[in-house]
PDB file of C-alpha atoms in Angstrom:
ATOM      1  CA  MET A   1      35.727 -68.938  -0.166  1.00 53.00           C
ATOM      2  CA  LYS A   2      32.416 -67.536  -1.328  1.00 56.00           C
ATOM      3  CA  ILE A   3      32.603 -65.776  -4.678  1.00 59.00           C
ATOM      4  CA  GLN A   4      30.969 -62.367  -4.706  1.00 62.00           C
ATOM      5  CA  LYS A   5      28.879 -60.957  -7.501  1.00 69.00           C
ATOM      6  CA  SER A   6      30.919 -58.618  -9.657  1.00 78.00           C
ATOM      7  CA  PHE A   7      28.241 -55.960  -9.952  1.00 90.00           C
ATOM      8  CA  LEU A   8      26.832 -53.534  -7.420  1.00 94.00           C
ATOM      9  CA  SER A   9      23.281 -53.949  -6.228  1.00 94.00           C
ATOM     10  CA  LYS A  10      20.869 -51.091  -6.844  1.00 95.00           C
ATOM     11  CA  GLU A  11      20.930 -50.345  -3.108  1.00 96.00           C
ATOM     12  CA  GLU A  12      24.754 -50.227  -3.036  1.00 96.00           C
ATOM     13  CA  LEU A  13      24.905 -48.026  -6.127  1.00 95.00           C
ATOM     14  CA  CYS A  14      22.301 -45.592  -4.713  1.00 96.00           C
ATOM     15  CA  ALA A  15      24.191 -45.362  -1.409  1.00 96.00           C
ATOM     16  CA  ILE A  16      27.457 -44.679  -3.256  1.00 96.00           C
ATOM     17  CA  GLN A  17      25.793 -42.003  -5.400  1.00 95.00           C
ATOM     18  CA  ARG A  18      24.409 -40.333  -2.265  1.00 96.00           C
ATOM     19  CA  GLU A  19      27.914 -40.320  -0.806  1.00 95.00           C
ATOM     20  CA  ILE A  20      29.359 -38.851  -4.011  1.00 94.00           C
ATOM     21  CA  SER A  21      26.797 -36.034  -3.877  1.00 95.00           C
ATOM     22  CA  HIS A  22      28.342 -34.863  -0.586  1.00 93.00           C
ATOM     23  CA  CYS A  23      31.900 -34.729  -1.942  1.00 92.00           C
ATOM     24  CA  GLU A  24      33.795 -32.272  -4.124  1.00 91.00           C
ATOM     25  CA  ASN A  25      35.055 -35.103  -6.309  1.00 89.00           C
ATOM     26  CA  THR A  26      34.247 -38.775  -6.636  1.00 89.00           C
ATOM     27  CA  ARG A  27      37.644 -39.928  -5.371  1.00 89.00           C
ATOM     28  CA  ALA A  28      36.852 -38.313  -2.010  1.00 93.00           C
ATOM     29  CA  ALA A  29      33.945 -40.752  -1.663  1.00 95.00           C
ATOM     30  CA  ALA A  30      36.132 -43.801  -2.255  1.00 96.00           C
ATOM     31  CA  ILE A  31      36.537 -44.922   1.356  1.00 96.00           C
ATOM     32  CA  GLU A  32      32.845 -44.503   2.116  1.00 96.00           C
ATOM     33  CA  ALA A  33      31.963 -46.371  -1.080  1.00 97.00           C
ATOM     34  CA  LEU A  34      34.207 -49.253  -0.040  1.00 97.00           C
ATOM     35  CA  LYS A  35      32.648 -49.245   3.441  1.00 96.00           C
ATOM     36  CA  ILE A  36      29.132 -49.272   1.962  1.00 97.00           C
ATOM     37  CA  VAL A  37      29.890 -52.373  -0.059  1.00 96.00           C
ATOM     38  CA  GLN A  38      31.825 -54.002   2.788  1.00 95.00           C
ATOM     39  CA  ARG A  39      28.879 -53.552   5.171  1.00 93.00           C
ATOM     40  CA  LYS A  40      26.709 -55.521   2.747  1.00 92.00           C
ATOM     41  CA  ARG A  41      29.207 -58.176   1.674  1.00 93.00           C
ATOM     42  CA  GLY A  42      31.609 -58.411   4.604  1.00 91.00           C
ATOM     43  CA  TRP A  43      34.693 -57.731   2.486  1.00 93.00           C
ATOM     44  CA  ILE A  44      35.827 -56.241  -0.835  1.00 95.00           C
ATOM     45  CA  SER A  45      36.623 -58.870  -3.454  1.00 93.00           C
ATOM     46  CA  ASP A  46      38.671 -58.416  -6.594  1.00 90.00           C
ATOM     47  CA  ASN A  47      35.443 -59.015  -8.507  1.00 89.00           C
ATOM     48  CA  ILE A  48      33.586 -56.041  -7.055  1.00 95.00           C
ATOM     49  CA  ILE A  49      36.355 -53.454  -6.889  1.00 95.00           C
ATOM     50  CA  GLY A  50      36.063 -52.741 -10.622  1.00 93.00           C
ATOM     51  CA  SER A  51      32.356 -51.963 -10.276  1.00 95.00           C
ATOM     52  CA  ILE A  52      33.012 -49.624  -7.357  1.00 96.00           C
ATOM     53  CA  ALA A  53      35.769 -47.892  -9.349  1.00 96.00           C
ATOM     54  CA  GLN A  54      33.382 -47.463 -12.264  1.00 95.00           C
ATOM     55  CA  ALA A  55      30.716 -45.948  -9.978  1.00 95.00           C
ATOM     56  CA  LEU A  56      33.311 -43.508  -8.651  1.00 95.00           C
ATOM     57  CA  ASN A  57      34.763 -42.802 -12.099  1.00 95.00           C
ATOM     58  CA  VAL A  58      38.282 -43.644 -10.881  1.00 95.00           C
ATOM     59  CA  THR A  59      40.634 -46.307 -12.134  1.00 95.00           C
ATOM     60  CA  GLN A  60      40.550 -49.736 -10.592  1.00 94.00           C
ATOM     61  CA  CYS A  61      44.237 -49.274  -9.741  1.00 95.00           C
ATOM     62  CA  ASP A  62      43.486 -46.043  -7.816  1.00 95.00           C
ATOM     63  CA  LEU A  63      40.723 -47.722  -5.848  1.00 96.00           C
ATOM     64  CA  GLU A  64      42.892 -50.764  -5.172  1.00 95.00           C
ATOM     65  CA  GLU A  65      45.559 -48.468  -3.680  1.00 95.00           C
ATOM     66  CA  ILE A  66      42.986 -46.920  -1.359  1.00 94.00           C
ATOM     67  CA  ALA A  67      41.463 -50.262  -0.406  1.00 95.00           C
ATOM     68  CA  THR A  68      44.799 -51.807   0.490  1.00 93.00           C
ATOM     69  CA  PHE A  69      46.085 -48.738   2.356  1.00 92.00           C
ATOM     70  CA  TYR A  70      43.291 -48.590   4.950  1.00 89.00           C
ATOM     71  CA  ASN A  71      43.293 -51.520   7.351  1.00 83.00           C
ATOM     72  CA  GLN A  72      39.560 -51.138   7.981  1.00 87.00           C
ATOM     73  CA  ILE A  73      38.838 -52.318   4.444  1.00 93.00           C
ATOM     74  CA  PHE A  74      38.989 -56.089   4.252  1.00 93.00           C
ATOM     75  CA  ARG A  75      40.337 -57.551   1.022  1.00 93.00           C
ATOM     76  CA  LYS A  76      39.601 -61.134   1.985  1.00 91.00           C
ATOM     77  CA  PRO A  77      36.757 -62.781   3.907  1.00 92.00           C
ATOM     78  CA  VAL A  78      36.737 -62.129   7.643  1.00 94.00           C
ATOM     79  CA  GLY A  79      34.969 -63.688  10.580  1.00 95.00           C
ATOM     80  CA  GLN A  80      31.627 -62.723  12.041  1.00 94.00           C
ATOM     81  CA  HIS A  81      33.472 -60.773  14.753  1.00 96.00           C
ATOM     82  CA  ILE A  82      36.657 -58.778  14.205  1.00 95.00           C
ATOM     83  CA  ILE A  83      39.051 -58.713  17.139  1.00 96.00           C
ATOM     84  CA  ARG A  84      41.511 -55.839  16.982  1.00 94.00           C
ATOM     85  CA  PHE A  85      44.112 -55.879  19.693  1.00 91.00           C
ATOM     86  CA  CYS A  86      46.444 -53.004  20.252  1.00 92.00           C
ATOM     87  CA  ASP A  87      50.145 -53.593  19.647  1.00 90.00           C
ATOM     88  CA  SER A  88      51.301 -50.042  20.381  1.00 90.00           C
ATOM     89  CA  VAL A  89      54.347 -49.414  22.549  1.00 92.00           C
ATOM     90  CA  VAL A  90      52.246 -48.832  25.659  1.00 92.00           C
ATOM     91  CA  CYS A  91      50.200 -52.027  25.223  1.00 89.00           C
ATOM     92  CA  TYR A  92      53.407 -53.853  24.374  1.00 89.00           C
ATOM     93  CA  ILE A  93      54.886 -52.804  27.715  1.00 92.00           C
ATOM     94  CA  MET A  94      51.641 -53.526  29.595  1.00 92.00           C
ATOM     95  CA  GLY A  95      51.178 -57.125  28.487  1.00 89.00           C
ATOM     96  CA  TYR A  96      50.567 -57.316  24.766  1.00 89.00           C
ATOM     97  CA  HIS A  97      52.367 -60.657  24.445  1.00 91.00           C
ATOM     98  CA  LYS A  98      50.234 -62.394  27.077  1.00 92.00           C
ATOM     99  CA  ILE A  99      47.046 -61.114  25.471  1.00 92.00           C
ATOM    100  CA  LYS A 100      48.199 -62.122  22.002  1.00 93.00           C
ATOM    101  CA  MET A 101      49.209 -65.598  23.201  1.00 95.00           C
ATOM    102  CA  ILE A 102      45.918 -66.251  24.994  1.00 95.00           C
ATOM    103  CA  LEU A 103      43.837 -65.023  22.034  1.00 95.00           C
ATOM    104  CA  GLU A 104      45.787 -67.249  19.639  1.00 96.00           C
ATOM    105  CA  LYS A 105      45.491 -70.210  22.020  1.00 96.00           C
ATOM    106  CA  ILE A 106      41.742 -69.874  22.635  1.00 95.00           C
ATOM    107  CA  LEU A 107      40.837 -69.130  19.023  1.00 96.00           C
ATOM    108  CA  LYS A 108      43.407 -71.564  17.593  1.00 96.00           C
ATOM    109  CA  ILE A 109      44.491 -68.997  15.009  1.00 97.00           C
ATOM    110  CA  ASN A 110      47.421 -66.681  14.430  1.00 96.00           C
ATOM    111  CA  ILE A 111      47.349 -62.967  13.758  1.00 93.00           C
ATOM    112  CA  GLY A 112      45.589 -62.209  10.488  1.00 92.00           C
ATOM    113  CA  GLU A 113      43.652 -65.471  10.451  1.00 95.00           C
ATOM    114  CA  THR A 114      39.995 -66.378  10.842  1.00 95.00           C
ATOM    115  CA  SER A 115      38.816 -69.183  13.124  1.00 95.00           C
ATOM    116  CA  ASP A 116      37.678 -72.411  11.474  1.00 94.00           C
ATOM    117  CA  ASP A 117      34.074 -71.767  12.514  1.00 94.00           C
ATOM    118  CA  GLY A 118      34.200 -68.315  10.871  1.00 94.00           C
ATOM    119  CA  LYS A 119      33.349 -66.503  14.109  1.00 96.00           C
ATOM    120  CA  PHE A 120      36.530 -64.534  14.745  1.00 97.00           C
ATOM    121  CA  THR A 121      39.252 -62.775  12.794  1.00 96.00           C
ATOM    122  CA  LEU A 122      42.267 -61.649  14.807  1.00 96.00           C
ATOM    123  CA  LEU A 123      43.948 -58.430  13.687  1.00 94.00           C
ATOM    124  CA  PRO A 124      46.593 -56.228  15.317  1.00 92.00           C
ATOM    125  CA  THR A 125      46.130 -52.472  15.296  1.00 90.00           C
ATOM    126  CA  CYS A 126      48.637 -49.753  16.034  1.00 89.00           C
ATOM    127  CA  CYS A 127      46.560 -47.869  18.647  1.00 90.00           C
ATOM    128  CA  LEU A 128      43.019 -47.871  19.996  1.00 90.00           C
ATOM    129  CA  GLY A 129      43.409 -44.589  21.883  1.00 92.00           C
ATOM    130  CA  LYS A 130      43.108 -46.044  25.368  1.00 93.00           C
ATOM    131  CA  CYS A 131      46.779 -46.113  26.342  1.00 93.00           C
ATOM    132  CA  ASP A 132      45.966 -45.143  29.936  1.00 94.00           C
ATOM    133  CA  GLN A 133      43.926 -48.349  30.258  1.00 95.00           C
ATOM    134  CA  SER A 134      46.167 -50.774  28.357  1.00 93.00           C
ATOM    135  CA  PRO A 135      46.291 -53.498  27.251  1.00 95.00           C
ATOM    136  CA  VAL A 136      43.274 -52.908  25.032  1.00 95.00           C
ATOM    137  CA  MET A 137      41.301 -54.728  22.344  1.00 96.00           C
ATOM    138  CA  MET A 138      38.116 -54.196  20.393  1.00 96.00           C
ATOM    139  CA  ILE A 139      35.622 -56.786  19.273  1.00 97.00           C
ATOM    140  CA  ASP A 140      33.518 -55.254  16.540  1.00 93.00           C
ATOM    141  CA  ASP A 141      32.640 -51.829  18.016  1.00 91.00           C
ATOM    142  CA  GLU A 142      33.072 -52.724  21.702  1.00 96.00           C
ATOM    143  CA  THR A 143      36.311 -51.735  23.452  1.00 97.00           C
ATOM    144  CA  TYR A 144      37.778 -53.784  26.307  1.00 97.00           C
ATOM    145  CA  VAL A 145      40.455 -52.300  28.545  1.00 96.00           C
ATOM    146  CA  LYS A 146      42.876 -53.397  31.252  1.00 96.00           C
ATOM    147  CA  LEU A 147      42.877 -56.880  29.794  1.00 95.00           C
ATOM    148  CA  THR A 148      44.202 -59.854  31.645  1.00 93.00           C
ATOM    149  CA  PRO A 149      44.535 -63.407  30.344  1.00 90.00           C
ATOM    150  CA  GLU A 150      41.608 -64.362  32.603  1.00 92.00           C
ATOM    151  CA  SER A 151      39.363 -61.573  31.321  1.00 94.00           C
ATOM    152  CA  ILE A 152      39.837 -62.732  27.734  1.00 94.00           C
ATOM    153  CA  PHE A 153      37.906 -65.953  28.457  1.00 93.00           C
ATOM    154  CA  TYR A 154      34.909 -64.052  29.848  1.00 94.00           C
ATOM    155  CA  ILE A 155      34.920 -61.513  27.049  1.00 96.00           C
ATOM    156  CA  LEU A 156      35.016 -64.141  24.305  1.00 95.00           C
ATOM    157  CA  GLU A 157      32.148 -66.066  25.912  1.00 94.00           C
ATOM    158  CA  LYS A 158      29.854 -63.135  25.079  1.00 94.00           C
ATOM    159  CA  TYR A 159      30.454 -63.755  21.389  1.00 93.00           C
ATOM    160  CA  GLN A 160      30.018 -67.542  21.303  1.00 84.00           C
TER     161      GLN A 160
END
């Protein structure tokens, strides 16, 4: 695991300050501040969360609560591509288990893990808002609908 620097870069700090300027209080900018740093570093380490908290003038404990509550904030290193597959009731009924099994088989990882080559992290999500086209998954910002085990192979090839 790569150790992150424990201080914010000038660019990160400026971006956080810009975000704070749009908010009524600094705590309201917490999620955006975490996202700013995550975009640069890929995840939020224990080392950097104190610096972000200091920039926001909140306690490290408060920021930790926010960072661990939102599943879009990664608290450990993730792969180059994030695969989020829907495990809502509708996707569950429409084939969630087959999709989950084929993803785990192809990537040789379980839910919550990152592939050995660091390309993919597999994460469940409660809903992707495409219930009428389930089962559904997202890879990074691209949404894939009406998944079949066969379609998974073709979709993953795009990211190899």
